[in-house]
Amino acid sequence: MSDGLRKGLTSYGDAGFSLFLRKAFIKAMGYSDDALDRPIVGITNTHSDYNPCHGNVPQIIEAVKRGVMLAGAMPMVFPTISIAESFAHPTSMYLRNLMAMDTEEMIRAQPMDAVVVIGGCDKTLPAQIMAAVSADLPTVVIPVGPMVVGHHKGEVLGACTDCRRLWGKFRAGEMDEAEIEAVNGRLAPSVGTCMVMGTASTMACITEALGLSLPMSATIPAPHAERFRSAEQSGKLAAAMAVAKGPKPSELLTPAALRNAQVVLQAIGGSTNGLIHLTAIAGRTTYRLDLAAFDRLSREVPVLVDLKPSGDHYMEHFHHAGGVPKLLAQLGELIDLDAKTIYGSLRDAVAAAEDVPGQDVIRARNDPIRSEGAMAVLSGNLAPRGAVIKHSAASPKLLQHSGRAVVFDSLEDMAARIDDPGLDVAADDVLVLRNAGPQGAPGMPEAGYLPIPLKLARAGVKDMVRISDARMSGTAFGTIVLHITPESAAGGPLALVQNGDVIRLDVEARRIDLMVEDDELARRRQALPASRQPAPLRGYARLFHQTILQADQGCDFDFLTGQGGD
Ligand code: FES
């Protein structure tokens, strides 16, 4: 038998002794033989004092344990890495794959028949799903849920679209120090994840669309009682999956499920980071995410959810309007409702979707926020393997634009010069940041939202075309081209741009081009130094540097993908 406590015995060369020893030690915790004979549901604990977004995890764990025990199984909680956006240096993305490795290997190493993973802050759900796909044990995902909204002077506030907007006002001199401090205490009024359609909310919605979590689990606010009832239900379901030995992620993540997730990503006005994470998740399966197909979907799928930064509302409003099930219902034939889930099929979720009279957060197909999807995939001589723009959160007048390049060679260079009164920059220029990609920074920081140079901000400029090989927070607004691939540190054409070159953005034609002759570009390439900085000599930094894939492959490590490395 290889279930429950008998699974994955430690290697001593004598299986009977291995089990004897394991039971002897676990009995130190006071467990009875009856408890130890039950199917085991592992529960990941990602609570951390450094992760306020996961502040409700202890209460979620208690609810999951209750559900597991009500269903007659045995819950076992174990810690994994936790990553919070604003506490991770150099950037949380640098650690996503480490969390995925940790989670995958601890699921494999310890005896459990099913696992409940609890995550939420941006990189955690992707890391946990990547791990679950690779470990391929029956898995229930529980997002921690969004924060409730804040208020300031009669205005509704949300982290972190309003963090950026109001910081921009402060930089422009439109808000004084005392007021920005007051705002600082009101932007995040509860535990939970950012309550706009940032990366955390995007990934929670994608998780629900993939069928890996219970209906409504993406949107229930983090402090609400309903969040903990849903966790209890998740525990019960995980216990049943432990007995049934399925469904496993490999049974759920089919091409139909992955396509559904892409449709939802477009329809919610999701974060551009969601595309990288979904690419990485698909990369753990035998399927691949096709960027050209994703772009074709962007012409077909309307944005239906009216949430910041593309729209006006916040996650709790999305929840009260019917959440992801209602959205799936509105999307109609764009969604394959036969896609299997941990609880049945998406058809079950849609059948139970609530009809909320008068709600205007989840629009009908004939009354969309935008008739096209949230983001477009660009190509061109600046991005031979692609780039992305969230045009639903951009200035329409800048979507077809040519301008003079103002180049920053690195994050440090940008920080040193962007506010220099002597910087030669005008509102219709194109700000360029390079060496901020997966390998270059490293970890592809969310630096693609280049600040408007101070002198222009003070003159009232709110948006400019900005391009980079970096990522951007899903909470940000602007005409911003991201994930330029290959990145400049890997020899991508972004490395060849010089101040004063003309860059042309044409979102309708899906192009981003450097208007410089090919022979001049070839000459510049010859003059490039071999490498900007030496490879790290040891540790995780070296592993990262040697194996990180580009954005079009989800920035996974090459040896962690479905087919593994060379
Ligand atoms: Fe954790 Fe936004 S900082 S979700």
XYZ file of C-alpha atoms and ligand atoms in Angstrom:
570
model
C 0.000 0.000 0.000
C 1.289 3.454 -0.769
C -1.386 5.814 0.511
C -1.505 8.169 3.455
C 1.375 7.870 5.850
C 2.830 4.958 3.852
C 3.495 7.160 0.827
C 7.035 8.048 -0.146
C 8.847 6.307 2.682
C 12.245 7.620 3.674
C 14.972 5.378 2.257
C 16.585 3.242 4.949
C 16.644 0.039 2.881
C 13.859 -1.494 4.999
C 10.319 -0.267 4.229
C 8.863 -1.754 7.404
C 11.407 0.085 9.543
C 10.848 3.322 7.602
C 7.129 3.244 8.404
C 7.791 2.189 12.015
C 10.145 5.134 12.469
C 7.832 7.608 10.749
C 4.915 6.594 12.976
C 7.062 6.695 16.104
C 8.032 10.300 15.390
C 4.625 11.581 14.299
C 3.106 10.082 17.454
C 5.170 12.614 19.353
C 2.517 15.089 18.172
C -0.183 13.095 19.965
C -1.819 11.569 16.865
C -3.779 8.299 17.272
C -3.498 5.277 14.971
C -7.006 6.106 13.730
C -5.833 9.576 12.617
C -2.684 8.176 11.053
C -4.618 5.576 9.030
C -6.677 8.264 7.241
C -5.993 9.705 3.781
C -3.758 12.756 4.189
C -4.438 16.224 2.792
C -1.340 18.422 2.831
C -1.962 22.155 3.308
C 0.702 24.711 2.414
C 1.269 27.486 4.925
C 2.416 30.685 3.237
C 1.819 32.905 6.227
C 4.700 35.286 6.901
C 5.136 38.486 8.831
C 6.691 39.813 5.605
C 3.522 39.078 3.645
C 0.552 41.182 4.798
C -1.421 40.058 1.751
C -1.488 36.582 3.341
C -2.526 37.874 6.768
C -5.666 35.691 6.826
C -3.816 32.452 6.013
C -3.908 31.096 9.606
C -7.705 31.447 9.629
C -7.979 29.880 6.157
C -5.840 26.954 7.326
C -8.112 26.377 10.320
C -11.137 26.328 8.016
C -9.468 23.923 5.564
C -8.478 21.588 8.412
C -12.074 21.632 9.662
C -13.316 20.696 6.187
C -10.757 17.910 5.791
C -11.667 16.415 9.169
C -15.412 16.754 8.596
C -14.831 14.596 5.524
C -12.902 11.995 7.502
C -9.349 12.682 6.300
C -6.251 13.907 8.061
C -4.927 17.461 7.448
C -1.181 18.078 7.627
C 0.039 21.675 7.378
C 3.541 22.386 6.087
C 5.430 25.617 5.375
C 6.655 26.804 2.014
C 8.284 29.987 0.831
C 6.027 33.035 0.854
C 6.664 36.045 -1.400
C 5.208 39.523 -0.956
C 5.629 42.077 -3.719
C 7.016 44.979 -1.781
C 9.266 42.916 0.491
C 11.192 40.933 -2.134
C 14.610 42.113 -3.290
C 15.516 42.570 -6.075
C 12.013 41.642 -7.220
C 9.428 38.984 -6.434
C 9.721 37.487 -9.920
C 13.311 36.538 -9.120
C 11.910 34.197 -6.442
C 8.828 32.781 -8.213
C 10.654 29.746 -9.604
C 12.344 29.124 -6.243
C 8.897 29.014 -4.610
C 7.678 26.701 -7.377
C 10.628 24.362 -6.772
C 10.155 24.446 -3.006
C 6.421 23.752 -3.252
C 6.803 20.998 -5.865
C 9.521 19.171 -3.979
C 7.796 19.381 -0.587
C 4.590 18.004 -2.146
C 6.659 15.157 -3.588
C 8.789 14.554 -0.508
C 6.099 14.332 2.173
C 3.286 11.779 2.418
C -0.008 13.262 1.197
C -2.832 12.050 -1.060
C -4.054 15.513 -2.036
C -2.840 19.022 -1.389
C -4.439 22.394 -0.730
C -2.259 25.319 -1.745
C -3.066 28.726 -0.262
C -1.640 31.760 -2.018
C -2.494 35.134 -3.443
C 0.207 37.779 -3.552
C 1.274 38.090 -7.163
C 3.892 35.369 -7.671
C 2.528 32.870 -5.169
C -0.439 31.409 -7.065
C 1.597 31.009 -10.283
C 4.440 29.337 -8.347
C 2.003 27.009 -6.581
C 0.156 26.057 -9.763
C 3.432 25.452 -11.622
C 4.437 23.205 -8.716
C 1.091 21.421 -8.620
C 1.200 20.718 -12.358
C 4.690 19.224 -12.080
C 3.965 17.210 -8.909
C 0.574 16.193 -10.402
C -1.134 15.315 -7.146
C -4.873 16.147 -6.729
C -4.759 19.849 -5.839
C -7.219 22.448 -4.607
C -6.083 26.067 -4.867
C -7.353 28.677 -2.402
C -6.639 32.326 -3.160
C -6.451 34.404 0.031
C -8.885 36.920 -1.479
C -8.749 40.644 -2.182
C -8.596 43.451 0.392
C -11.702 45.534 0.972
C -11.566 49.060 -0.460
C -10.267 52.172 1.309
C -11.702 55.692 1.376
C -10.124 59.149 1.336
C -12.032 62.432 1.269
C -15.111 60.760 -0.138
C -13.149 58.913 -2.811
C -12.875 55.112 -2.987
C -9.232 53.985 -2.973
C -7.571 50.726 -3.975
C -4.079 49.299 -3.838
C -2.312 49.796 -5.965
C -3.741 51.633 -8.957
C -4.457 54.545 -6.636
C -1.013 54.169 -4.982
C 0.525 55.025 -8.342
C -2.031 57.633 -9.345
C -1.803 59.545 -6.077
C 1.985 59.226 -5.897
C 1.994 60.734 -9.401
C -0.098 63.645 -8.062
C 2.356 64.108 -5.196
C 5.300 64.093 -7.637
C 3.524 66.659 -9.770
C 3.058 68.897 -6.707
C -0.751 68.477 -6.739
C -0.785 66.863 -3.263
C 1.228 67.864 -0.202
C 3.279 65.697 2.153
C 0.632 65.546 4.895
C -2.043 64.347 2.514
C 0.099 61.691 0.840
C 0.915 60.362 4.332
C -2.805 60.195 5.157
C -3.430 58.340 1.903
C -0.605 55.936 2.789
C -2.627 54.733 5.785
C -5.807 54.224 3.765
C -4.709 52.431 0.592
C -4.582 48.950 2.143
C -7.286 48.861 4.807
C -7.332 45.077 5.376
C -5.302 41.936 4.820
C -5.682 40.327 1.411
C -4.385 40.969 -2.069
C -4.564 44.216 -4.060
C -8.243 44.815 -4.795
C -7.910 46.115 -8.340
C -7.391 43.879 -11.378
C -3.670 43.584 -10.695
C -1.661 40.404 -10.987
C -3.015 38.823 -7.797
C -6.651 39.284 -8.837
C -5.813 38.251 -12.390
C -4.191 35.017 -11.259
C -7.055 34.248 -8.863
C -9.542 34.647 -11.753
C -7.356 32.533 -14.041
C -7.145 29.845 -11.351
C -10.935 29.742 -11.151
C -11.205 29.638 -14.948
C -8.740 26.729 -15.047
C -11.052 24.835 -12.689
C -8.432 24.546 -9.952
C -10.421 26.411 -7.270
C -14.054 26.611 -6.151
C -16.510 28.978 -7.879
C -16.332 32.537 -6.459
C -13.013 31.814 -4.740
C -11.206 34.508 -6.757
C -13.348 37.364 -5.560
C -14.576 36.764 -1.980
C -12.934 39.552 0.048
C -10.141 38.322 2.319
C -11.796 39.263 5.645
C -15.314 38.002 4.784
C -16.833 35.000 6.591
C -17.669 33.548 3.184
C -13.910 33.261 2.506
C -13.553 30.811 5.392
C -16.688 28.826 4.513
C -15.230 28.455 1.009
C -11.963 27.274 2.590
C -13.849 24.701 4.667
C -15.585 23.485 1.500
C -12.186 23.329 -0.236
C -10.910 21.123 2.584
C -13.875 18.749 2.214
C -13.332 18.579 -1.536
C -9.596 17.930 -1.126
C -10.401 15.017 1.219
C -12.732 13.529 -1.405
C -10.065 14.025 -4.078
C -7.525 12.286 -1.841
C -9.776 9.215 -1.711
C -10.705 9.349 -5.399
C -7.059 10.022 -6.373
C -8.206 12.752 -8.718
C -8.791 14.772 -10.642
C -5.127 15.668 -11.028
C -3.861 18.878 -12.626
C -2.816 16.856 -15.702
C -6.499 15.931 -16.205
C -7.679 19.537 -15.811
C -5.114 21.604 -17.717
C -6.219 20.687 -21.208
C -5.965 22.956 -24.270
C -9.627 23.918 -23.650
C -8.881 24.941 -20.070
C -5.817 26.927 -21.112
C -7.835 28.672 -23.817
C -10.590 29.473 -21.311
C -7.971 31.046 -19.057
C -6.718 33.217 -21.934
C -10.272 34.345 -22.743
C -10.796 35.301 -19.108
C -7.422 37.093 -19.017
C -8.584 39.290 -21.902
C -12.136 39.776 -20.627
C -11.159 40.903 -17.138
C -8.664 43.504 -18.379
C -6.043 41.336 -16.675
C -2.458 42.011 -15.780
C 0.249 41.558 -18.403
C 2.051 39.451 -15.806
C -0.823 36.989 -16.107
C 0.364 36.199 -19.637
C 3.877 35.330 -18.435
C 2.541 33.190 -15.586
C 0.007 31.387 -17.766
C 2.769 30.716 -20.304
C 4.893 29.227 -17.522
C 1.973 27.106 -16.243
C 1.279 25.813 -19.760
C 5.003 25.151 -20.124
C 4.791 22.660 -17.249
C 2.200 20.628 -19.229
C 2.643 18.982 -22.602
C 0.948 22.001 -24.223
C 2.328 25.442 -25.083
C 0.762 28.859 -25.028
C 0.804 30.372 -28.511
C 1.271 34.166 -28.360
C -0.122 34.633 -31.879
C -3.281 32.732 -30.907
C -3.526 34.797 -27.717
C -3.367 37.946 -29.825
C -6.089 36.622 -32.151
C -8.266 36.130 -29.069
C -7.659 39.770 -28.203
C -9.560 40.765 -31.361
C -12.489 38.484 -30.482
C -12.888 38.770 -26.725
C -14.323 41.983 -25.283
C -13.355 43.441 -21.907
C -16.486 42.863 -19.828
C -15.314 43.491 -16.268
C -15.289 47.127 -15.206
C -12.403 47.121 -12.736
C -9.456 49.415 -12.239
C -7.022 50.007 -13.879
C -9.009 49.430 -17.118
C -12.343 50.536 -15.584
C -13.830 51.962 -12.408
C -14.639 49.309 -9.780
C -12.829 47.003 -7.339
C -12.761 43.276 -6.608
C -15.453 43.324 -3.931
C -17.814 44.936 -6.451
C -16.932 42.204 -8.970
C -17.749 39.665 -6.262
C -21.109 41.170 -5.370
C -21.973 41.321 -9.083
C -21.577 37.545 -9.471
C -17.822 36.998 -9.776
C -16.122 34.725 -12.293
C -19.167 32.405 -12.771
C -21.248 35.357 -13.951
C -18.427 36.486 -16.244
C -18.197 32.987 -17.748
C -21.947 33.092 -18.313
C -21.689 36.457 -20.096
C -18.835 35.211 -22.285
C -21.151 32.577 -23.763
C -19.664 30.436 -26.511
C -16.214 31.998 -26.049
C -15.833 29.655 -23.058
C -15.739 25.845 -23.307
C -18.043 24.938 -20.430
C -17.242 21.249 -20.736
C -13.770 21.904 -19.336
C -13.369 19.674 -16.285
C -12.800 21.194 -12.837
C -12.054 19.976 -9.318
C -15.810 20.107 -8.605
C -17.239 18.885 -11.949
C -17.176 21.185 -14.962
C -17.369 24.935 -15.605
C -20.976 24.308 -16.661
C -21.795 23.696 -12.959
C -20.304 27.058 -11.981
C -22.195 28.897 -14.718
C -25.472 27.147 -13.831
C -25.137 28.465 -10.279
C -24.076 31.990 -11.322
C -26.050 34.639 -9.494
C -28.134 37.156 -11.397
C -27.744 40.516 -9.690
C -30.310 43.034 -10.948
C -28.864 46.429 -11.842
C -25.204 45.464 -11.436
C -22.917 47.236 -13.906
C -19.547 45.642 -13.073
C -19.858 42.556 -15.292
C -21.125 43.793 -18.612
C -23.072 41.939 -21.296
C -21.383 41.117 -24.613
C -23.472 43.805 -26.341
C -22.401 46.455 -23.823
C -18.669 45.856 -23.236
C -16.109 48.134 -21.610
C -14.099 47.614 -24.787
C -15.047 45.596 -27.825
C -11.515 44.136 -27.977
C -9.537 42.348 -25.281
C -7.236 43.916 -22.730
C -3.856 43.239 -24.235
C -2.163 42.850 -27.576
C 0.969 41.008 -28.604
C 3.305 43.133 -30.712
C 6.149 42.171 -33.000
C 8.501 44.142 -35.207
C 12.215 44.724 -35.588
C 12.425 45.799 -31.912
C 10.680 42.660 -30.616
C 11.368 39.680 -32.892
C 9.896 37.231 -30.355
C 7.160 39.527 -29.141
C 6.188 42.233 -26.701
C 2.925 43.015 -24.971
C 0.841 46.096 -24.342
C -2.233 46.400 -22.133
C -4.055 48.758 -24.437
C -7.196 48.696 -22.330
C -5.252 50.722 -19.749
C -3.443 53.002 -22.246
C -4.133 56.448 -23.724
C -6.008 55.870 -27.015
C -4.244 58.782 -28.717
C -0.825 57.202 -28.132
C -1.639 53.771 -29.557
C -0.370 54.940 -32.971
C 2.663 57.057 -32.226
C 6.157 57.806 -33.494
C 8.621 59.548 -31.245
C 12.247 60.195 -30.490
C 13.915 57.634 -28.181
C 15.171 58.774 -24.779
C 17.221 55.809 -23.587
C 17.997 54.627 -20.063
C 20.599 51.889 -19.933
C 19.508 50.355 -16.649
C 17.257 50.892 -13.645
C 20.085 52.747 -11.919
C 20.602 55.007 -14.933
C 16.877 55.761 -15.027
C 16.739 56.524 -11.294
C 19.741 58.844 -11.621
C 18.551 60.872 -14.620
C 14.765 60.720 -15.073
C 14.090 63.759 -12.891
C 17.168 65.714 -13.987
C 15.913 69.162 -15.079
C 18.550 69.052 -17.823
C 17.232 65.805 -19.351
C 16.508 66.327 -23.048
C 12.938 64.999 -23.135
C 9.577 66.128 -24.483
C 6.038 64.801 -24.040
C 5.945 63.097 -27.440
C 9.256 61.271 -26.966
C 9.419 57.532 -26.294
C 11.051 56.564 -23.005
C 13.196 53.431 -23.363
C 14.436 51.272 -20.491
C 16.719 48.323 -21.171
C 18.676 45.703 -19.220
C 15.580 45.177 -17.086
C 14.579 41.772 -18.483
C 14.615 38.270 -16.958
C 18.413 38.009 -17.030
C 19.434 41.639 -17.223
C 18.096 43.087 -13.964
C 17.841 40.117 -12.968
C 14.282 38.921 -12.378
C 12.494 41.265 -14.780
C 11.362 43.851 -12.216
C 8.098 45.746 -12.512
C 9.977 48.776 -13.776
C 8.224 49.083 -17.137
C 6.009 51.785 -15.688
C 8.737 54.414 -16.123
C 7.785 57.544 -14.209
C 6.953 60.606 -16.257
C 10.053 62.855 -15.961
C 9.413 65.352 -13.180
C 9.551 68.444 -15.360
C 6.921 66.963 -17.699
C 4.760 65.690 -14.814
C 4.751 69.183 -13.359
C 3.724 70.524 -16.748
C 0.667 68.248 -16.637
C 1.868 65.311 -18.794
C 0.019 62.201 -17.569
C 1.130 59.570 -20.089
C 3.898 58.905 -22.608
C 4.875 55.891 -24.705
C 7.271 53.855 -22.600
C 8.970 50.662 -23.768
C 11.193 48.123 -22.030
C 12.127 44.488 -21.518
C 10.761 44.774 -17.968
C 7.348 43.863 -16.554
C 4.741 46.184 -15.095
C 2.406 45.913 -12.159
C -1.048 44.900 -13.279
C -2.346 47.820 -11.262
C -0.642 50.430 -13.456
C -2.105 52.622 -16.200
C -0.260 53.965 -19.244
C 0.834 53.424 -22.853
C 3.506 50.951 -21.943
C 5.134 48.268 -24.094
C 6.560 45.464 -21.991
C 8.361 42.111 -22.151
C 10.323 43.038 -25.289
C 11.834 39.699 -26.316
C 14.637 38.821 -26.617
C 15.685 41.148 -23.811
C 18.600 43.523 -24.320
C 20.925 41.608 -21.965
C 20.434 38.542 -24.173
C 21.347 40.518 -27.295
C 17.854 41.681 -28.260
C 17.496 44.703 -30.570
C 16.575 46.932 -27.617
C 20.323 46.970 -26.916
C 20.852 48.800 -30.241
C 18.578 51.797 -29.636
C 20.290 55.180 -29.327
C 19.019 58.521 -28.080
C 17.241 60.353 -30.873
C 16.318 57.247 -32.934
C 12.682 57.199 -34.002
C 10.507 54.431 -32.555
C 7.120 53.699 -34.083
C 4.305 52.057 -32.122
C 1.274 50.856 -34.054
C -0.994 48.775 -31.833
C -3.642 48.294 -34.518
C -0.978 46.729 -36.768
C 0.583 44.979 -33.723
C 4.013 46.512 -34.504
C 6.833 48.084 -32.525
C 9.708 49.182 -34.756
C 12.993 51.016 -34.578
C 13.145 53.256 -37.665
C 16.842 52.727 -38.320
C 18.349 51.105 -41.432
C 19.364 47.450 -41.162
C 23.003 48.093 -42.056
C 23.284 50.722 -39.322
C 21.761 48.250 -36.838
C 24.274 45.611 -37.976
C 27.090 48.112 -37.422
C 25.813 48.892 -33.912
C 25.526 45.180 -33.126
C 29.201 44.681 -34.059
C 30.118 47.425 -31.597
C 28.155 45.939 -28.666
C 30.270 44.757 -25.733
C 30.216 40.946 -25.262
C 28.454 41.109 -21.921
C 27.322 43.929 -19.681
C 28.046 42.247 -16.396
C 29.755 39.025 -15.244
C 27.665 35.936 -14.486
C 27.140 35.306 -10.754
C 29.618 32.790 -9.365
C 27.438 30.842 -6.945
C 24.095 30.021 -5.419
C 20.576 30.696 -6.628
C 21.779 33.752 -8.569
C 23.961 31.495 -10.722
C 21.189 28.947 -11.268
C 18.853 31.788 -12.204
C 21.324 33.363 -14.619
C 22.142 30.092 -16.344
C 18.649 28.676 -16.771
C 16.112 31.511 -16.905
C 13.974 31.478 -20.056
C 12.706 34.565 -21.859
C 9.252 36.113 -21.373
C 7.743 34.300 -24.370
C 8.527 31.045 -22.517
C 7.126 32.237 -19.208
C 10.485 32.981 -17.510
C 10.567 29.457 -16.081
C 13.892 27.718 -15.587
C 14.693 25.624 -18.656
C 15.005 22.395 -16.644
C 11.606 22.847 -14.941
C 9.468 22.922 -18.089
C 7.369 19.937 -19.134
C 10.138 18.537 -21.280
C 12.988 19.608 -18.958
C 16.310 21.162 -19.931
C 18.978 19.897 -22.304
Fe 0.383 41.458 -2.490
Fe -0.546 43.390 -4.308
S 1.158 43.476 -2.929
S -1.196 41.367 -3.954
